[in-house]
Amino acid sequence: MTLDDILVEMKQAEKIVVMAHETPDGDAIGSMLSMKLALKKMGKEADVIVKEFPRTFAFLPGANTVEEKTDVEKYDLAISLDCADLKRLVGREYFEKAKKTIVIDHHSTNMMYGDINFVNPVSPACCEILAGMFEYFDIDIDVEIGSCIATGIITDTGGFKYSSVTAETFEFTAELIRKGVNISDIYQRVLETRRKSNFELLRRAMNRLELLEDDKIAFTYINKKDEEEVHAEIGDHEGIVENGRSIEGVKVSVFIREKEENLYKVSMRAGNGTNINVSDICYVFGGGGHPRAAGATVAGTVEQVKEKLVKEIKKVI
Ligand code: AMP
Ligand code: MN
Ligand code: MN
């Protein structure tokens, strides 16, 4: 499938819906909002489906236009962004009922669940794929679209520090600066600002952090009770897993967060300087992601989930 096929579908469709993965991060939000703005430049009004909008990204243009729709039947085209599989897609019902579907993503574990799938696993962010796509479509990337794209690139590269960053990442970013995008401001808002509740969650997670298997595995967790006690907001758990990976000698950092009773969302990161593929480990549990950052959902108590994960991680460290 080529970019031209995508452009044809976008031009033909009248009613378009845009969506991304659950618990959306900066790349998911940036991708949806930039796509909505780009479609607007093509003369198309698109609906964006977001059930949990992190307040961190409320400064982005178009953030206030996000609302829940009810008429699932009406879409000619559904576009899924930054989402590897249907089960993590928020608004799956809209996607499944749409006449045509497009998947644009950068996860190596993408299940290719659209009519058209445009997946580049070496792209550091879905937003970077979109930047190239909009350029190819001759859509002017203005300050508004550019700010959304920069948000995805900055968050998914940990502020340009992950090994996924390429010369192209900086070239796109340089172009965004020329367009007037304030990279420093976005960087500080999305990576350098903590809500107090986020700090309190981090404090609890750090107090509980255990180093297992000769200090090669960092493990910690957060329960619903913690989130209630600190009055956690949507997105407050983001970034906690990164702290374990920066400890010297740690090969895999694991953070688990209670989703519902006896069900945990797992976040896994490869330690600095290792070549462990955490996506392969998460795949064993029905999850996936990227080689150095991945996730899954695992059933059990904290101790049970920990045991299951450590058993798999031990095989590769
Ligand atoms: P997280 O730990 O939630 O920040 O996720 C790390 C990376 O893995 C992100 O790119 C996620 O989109 C991806 N990911 C997380 N959970 C899953 C899952 N269950 N299936 C596939 N990809 C996932
Ligand atoms: Mn994402
Ligand atoms: Mn992403």
XYZ file of C-alpha atoms and ligand atoms in Angstrom:
342
model
C 0.000 0.000 0.000
C 1.285 3.406 -0.829
C 0.720 6.879 0.504
C -1.246 7.631 -2.662
C -3.857 5.010 -1.682
C -4.258 6.747 1.667
C -4.665 10.131 -0.004
C -7.337 8.749 -2.361
C -9.358 7.410 0.598
C -9.044 10.667 2.505
C -10.229 12.664 -0.484
C -13.158 10.338 -1.166
C -14.461 10.118 2.391
C -16.970 12.606 3.711
C -17.327 11.438 7.286
C -14.030 10.583 8.939
C -13.209 9.404 12.454
C -9.736 9.389 14.019
C -8.633 7.299 17.015
C -5.623 5.850 18.874
C -4.632 3.465 21.680
C -6.058 3.417 25.232
C -4.409 5.513 27.975
C -3.147 7.817 25.211
C 0.370 9.230 25.470
C 1.815 12.300 23.746
C 2.321 10.464 20.469
C -1.269 9.173 20.399
C -2.729 12.594 21.247
C -0.342 14.466 18.928
C -1.113 12.069 16.071
C -4.888 12.401 16.435
C -4.888 16.188 16.752
C -2.437 16.744 13.886
C -4.452 14.400 11.669
C -7.653 16.280 12.492
C -5.988 19.614 11.642
C -4.451 18.237 8.428
C -7.815 16.862 7.290
C -9.312 20.279 7.961
C -6.801 21.757 5.525
C -8.129 19.266 2.965
C -11.634 20.562 3.646
C -12.671 17.590 5.820
C -14.172 17.724 9.299
C -13.070 14.693 11.308
C -14.272 13.460 14.690
C -11.653 12.404 17.219
C -12.454 9.676 19.750
C -10.686 10.101 23.090
C -12.070 8.717 26.337
C -9.242 9.839 28.649
C -7.505 13.085 27.696
C -4.400 13.763 29.856
C -4.407 17.363 31.100
C -0.712 17.634 30.165
C -1.755 17.944 26.517
C -4.656 20.354 27.011
C -2.488 23.218 25.636
C -2.455 21.670 22.157
C -4.572 23.192 19.388
C -7.791 21.267 18.914
C -7.674 19.634 22.350
C -11.030 21.225 23.183
C -12.699 19.765 20.085
C -12.426 16.200 21.334
C -15.723 14.690 22.325
C -17.474 11.377 22.531
C -19.667 10.503 19.558
C -22.547 8.055 19.624
C -23.476 7.300 16.012
C -21.169 4.388 15.206
C -22.650 3.682 11.782
C -21.950 6.929 10.056
C -18.271 6.909 9.062
C -16.913 6.458 5.543
C -13.378 6.263 6.851
C -11.763 5.397 10.188
C -8.090 6.171 10.813
C -6.251 4.392 13.648
C -3.025 6.021 14.819
C -0.167 4.774 17.044
C -2.033 1.561 17.916
C -0.665 -1.942 17.307
C -3.857 -3.949 17.664
C -7.645 -3.710 17.706
C -7.961 -4.734 21.341
C -6.106 -1.585 22.505
C -7.964 0.712 20.121
C -10.312 3.203 21.771
C -13.354 3.542 19.520
C -12.934 0.052 18.095
C -16.682 -0.065 17.398
C -16.386 2.966 15.089
C -13.430 1.376 13.326
C -15.213 -1.925 12.786
C -18.353 -0.254 11.394
C -16.540 2.178 9.063
C -16.722 1.583 5.312
C -12.958 1.897 4.932
C -10.155 1.686 7.489
C -6.570 2.945 7.590
C -3.900 2.044 10.177
C -0.864 4.322 10.529
C 1.628 3.169 13.152
C 5.246 2.559 14.191
C 4.922 -0.528 16.462
C 6.839 -3.568 15.197
C 4.075 -5.785 16.623
C 1.343 -4.100 14.536
C -1.315 -6.625 13.536
C -2.122 -4.917 10.202
C -5.840 -4.792 11.038
C -6.844 -2.076 8.547
C -7.864 -2.166 4.884
C -4.759 -0.048 4.324
C -1.822 -0.422 6.725
C 1.040 2.049 6.743
C 3.451 0.824 9.405
C 7.061 1.913 9.773
C 8.620 0.117 12.763
C 11.852 2.101 12.574
C 10.109 5.449 12.929
C 10.571 6.758 16.497
C 7.041 8.198 16.638
C 3.778 7.900 14.762
C 3.895 11.703 14.574
C 7.130 11.505 12.591
C 5.419 9.238 10.039
C 2.609 11.794 9.805
C 5.073 14.649 9.264
C 6.485 12.833 6.232
C 3.005 11.923 5.042
C 1.623 15.474 5.249
C 4.701 16.747 3.444
C 4.094 14.211 0.666
C 0.418 15.243 0.513
C 1.540 18.881 0.152
C -0.311 19.864 3.315
C 1.301 22.904 4.914
C 2.561 21.958 8.371
C 1.789 25.203 10.218
C 2.518 26.062 13.861
C -0.633 24.274 15.052
C -0.071 20.984 13.234
C 3.647 21.294 13.974
C 3.076 21.646 17.723
C 1.047 18.427 17.775
C 3.719 16.608 15.767
C 6.514 17.921 17.987
C 4.633 16.650 21.056
C 4.587 13.097 19.675
C 8.231 13.192 18.635
C 9.422 14.639 21.956
C 7.438 12.231 24.157
C 8.132 9.038 22.174
C 11.881 9.757 21.978
C 12.161 10.696 25.674
C 13.282 14.151 24.554
C 15.429 13.023 21.583
C 17.459 10.596 23.703
C 16.327 7.119 22.612
C 18.276 5.051 20.100
C 15.267 5.253 17.771
C 16.161 8.879 16.948
C 17.613 9.388 13.456
C 18.992 12.295 11.459
C 15.507 12.596 9.948
C 14.010 13.179 13.406
C 16.209 16.256 13.788
C 15.564 17.341 10.208
C 11.791 17.243 10.753
C 12.222 19.029 14.074
C 14.439 21.717 12.502
C 11.710 22.310 9.932
C 9.131 22.618 12.735
C 11.285 25.276 14.415
C 11.458 27.191 11.117
C 7.658 27.081 11.025
C 7.572 28.725 14.440
C 6.977 25.726 16.717
C 8.329 26.390 20.226
C 10.195 23.139 20.929
C 11.530 24.308 24.293
C 8.064 25.251 25.554
C 6.549 21.936 24.454
C 9.477 19.978 25.898
C 9.070 21.650 29.281
C 5.312 21.147 29.321
C 5.333 17.469 28.356
C 8.534 16.145 29.934
C 9.733 18.566 32.576
C 6.524 19.396 34.422
C 5.077 17.131 37.095
C 1.742 17.435 38.798
C 2.022 16.943 42.559
C -0.070 13.763 42.273
C 2.359 12.387 39.692
C 5.253 13.132 42.031
C 3.460 11.410 44.923
C 2.864 8.292 42.800
C 6.510 8.279 41.763
C 7.577 8.606 45.408
C 5.504 5.537 46.349
C 6.754 3.533 43.374
C 10.387 4.409 44.160
C 9.987 3.439 47.818
C 8.763 0.016 46.721
C 11.276 -0.543 43.966
C 13.017 -3.899 44.268
C 16.166 -5.016 42.495
C 15.862 -8.686 41.588
C 18.065 -11.344 39.966
C 21.438 -9.881 40.908
C 20.119 -6.346 40.448
C 19.385 -6.969 36.780
C 15.616 -6.458 37.092
C 14.021 -3.362 38.615
C 10.424 -3.978 39.688
C 7.812 -1.695 41.160
C 4.049 -1.172 41.189
C 1.124 1.154 41.838
C -2.347 0.080 42.971
C -5.716 1.768 42.516
C -5.631 2.638 46.208
C -2.424 4.655 45.665
C -4.001 6.532 42.774
C -7.055 7.338 44.904
C -4.986 8.466 47.884
C -2.839 10.878 45.856
C -5.844 12.013 43.763
C -4.073 10.859 40.627
C -5.128 12.297 37.298
C -5.147 10.635 33.892
C -1.574 10.087 32.751
C 0.073 10.447 36.173
C 1.687 6.996 35.905
C 3.599 7.978 32.738
C 7.367 7.955 33.118
C 7.595 5.965 36.370
C 9.096 2.943 34.565
C 11.953 5.092 33.213
C 13.454 5.527 36.688
C 14.261 1.820 37.074
C 16.027 1.621 33.722
C 18.543 4.314 34.618
C 20.011 2.295 37.519
C 23.419 0.968 36.516
C 23.350 -2.773 35.788
C 19.571 -2.971 35.372
C 18.736 -4.843 32.186
C 14.964 -4.711 32.392
C 12.806 -2.204 34.251
C 9.258 -3.274 35.069
C 6.416 -1.128 36.356
C 2.945 -2.562 36.849
C -0.228 -0.592 37.436
C -3.519 -2.022 38.687
C -6.159 -1.805 35.964
C -8.851 -3.674 37.866
C -8.809 -6.233 40.669
C -6.225 -8.917 39.869
C -5.366 -7.366 36.504
C -2.244 -5.292 35.893
C -1.012 -3.164 32.994
C 2.669 -3.938 32.570
C 5.237 -1.415 31.324
C 8.654 -2.779 30.429
C 11.851 -0.987 29.374
C 15.237 -2.315 28.287
C 18.089 -1.024 30.454
C 20.645 1.391 29.054
C 23.338 -0.301 27.020
C 21.564 -3.659 26.731
C 20.208 -5.240 23.591
C 17.304 -7.024 25.266
C 14.076 -6.974 23.283
C 11.300 -6.284 25.798
C 8.670 -6.388 23.045
C 9.442 -10.119 22.622
C 8.962 -10.648 26.369
C 5.651 -8.766 26.390
C 4.514 -10.674 23.310
C 4.537 -13.866 25.424
C 1.798 -12.213 27.522
C -0.256 -11.087 24.521
C 1.242 -7.588 24.471
C 3.986 -5.979 22.427
C 5.418 -2.605 21.492
C 8.957 -1.646 20.555
C 12.264 -3.463 21.208
C 13.206 -1.109 24.066
C 9.739 -0.092 25.338
C 6.776 -2.416 25.480
C 3.692 -3.378 27.459
C 1.109 -6.051 28.171
C -1.792 -6.824 30.476
C -1.294 -9.666 32.964
C -3.728 -11.243 35.460
C -2.903 -11.940 39.115
C -1.891 -10.239 42.344
C 1.239 -8.058 42.424
C 3.293 -11.037 43.629
C 1.835 -13.391 41.020
C 2.350 -10.950 38.149
C 5.891 -10.254 39.349
C 6.673 -13.972 39.432
C 5.264 -14.565 35.926
C 7.224 -11.664 34.472
C 10.509 -12.469 36.225
C 10.290 -16.068 34.997
C 10.180 -14.848 31.369
C 12.737 -12.065 31.809
C 15.209 -14.515 33.424
C 15.342 -16.442 30.155
C 16.912 -13.522 28.302
C 19.132 -11.691 30.816
P 3.878 1.880 27.967
O 4.720 1.052 28.868
O 2.420 1.736 28.222
O 4.350 3.303 27.893
O 4.093 1.272 26.508
C 5.347 1.186 25.896
C 5.162 0.965 24.412
O 4.574 -0.304 24.172
C 4.223 1.981 23.766
O 4.671 2.246 22.465
C 2.900 1.279 23.760
O 2.079 1.746 22.732
C 3.307 -0.174 23.571
N 2.388 -1.075 24.271
C 2.013 -0.995 25.562
N 1.162 -1.996 25.884
C 0.981 -2.722 24.757
C 0.201 -3.876 24.429
N -0.574 -4.492 25.339
N 0.254 -4.316 23.152
C 1.025 -3.701 22.234
N 1.778 -2.616 22.482
C 1.765 -2.125 23.721
Mn 1.739 5.686 22.083
Mn 4.071 6.007 19.525
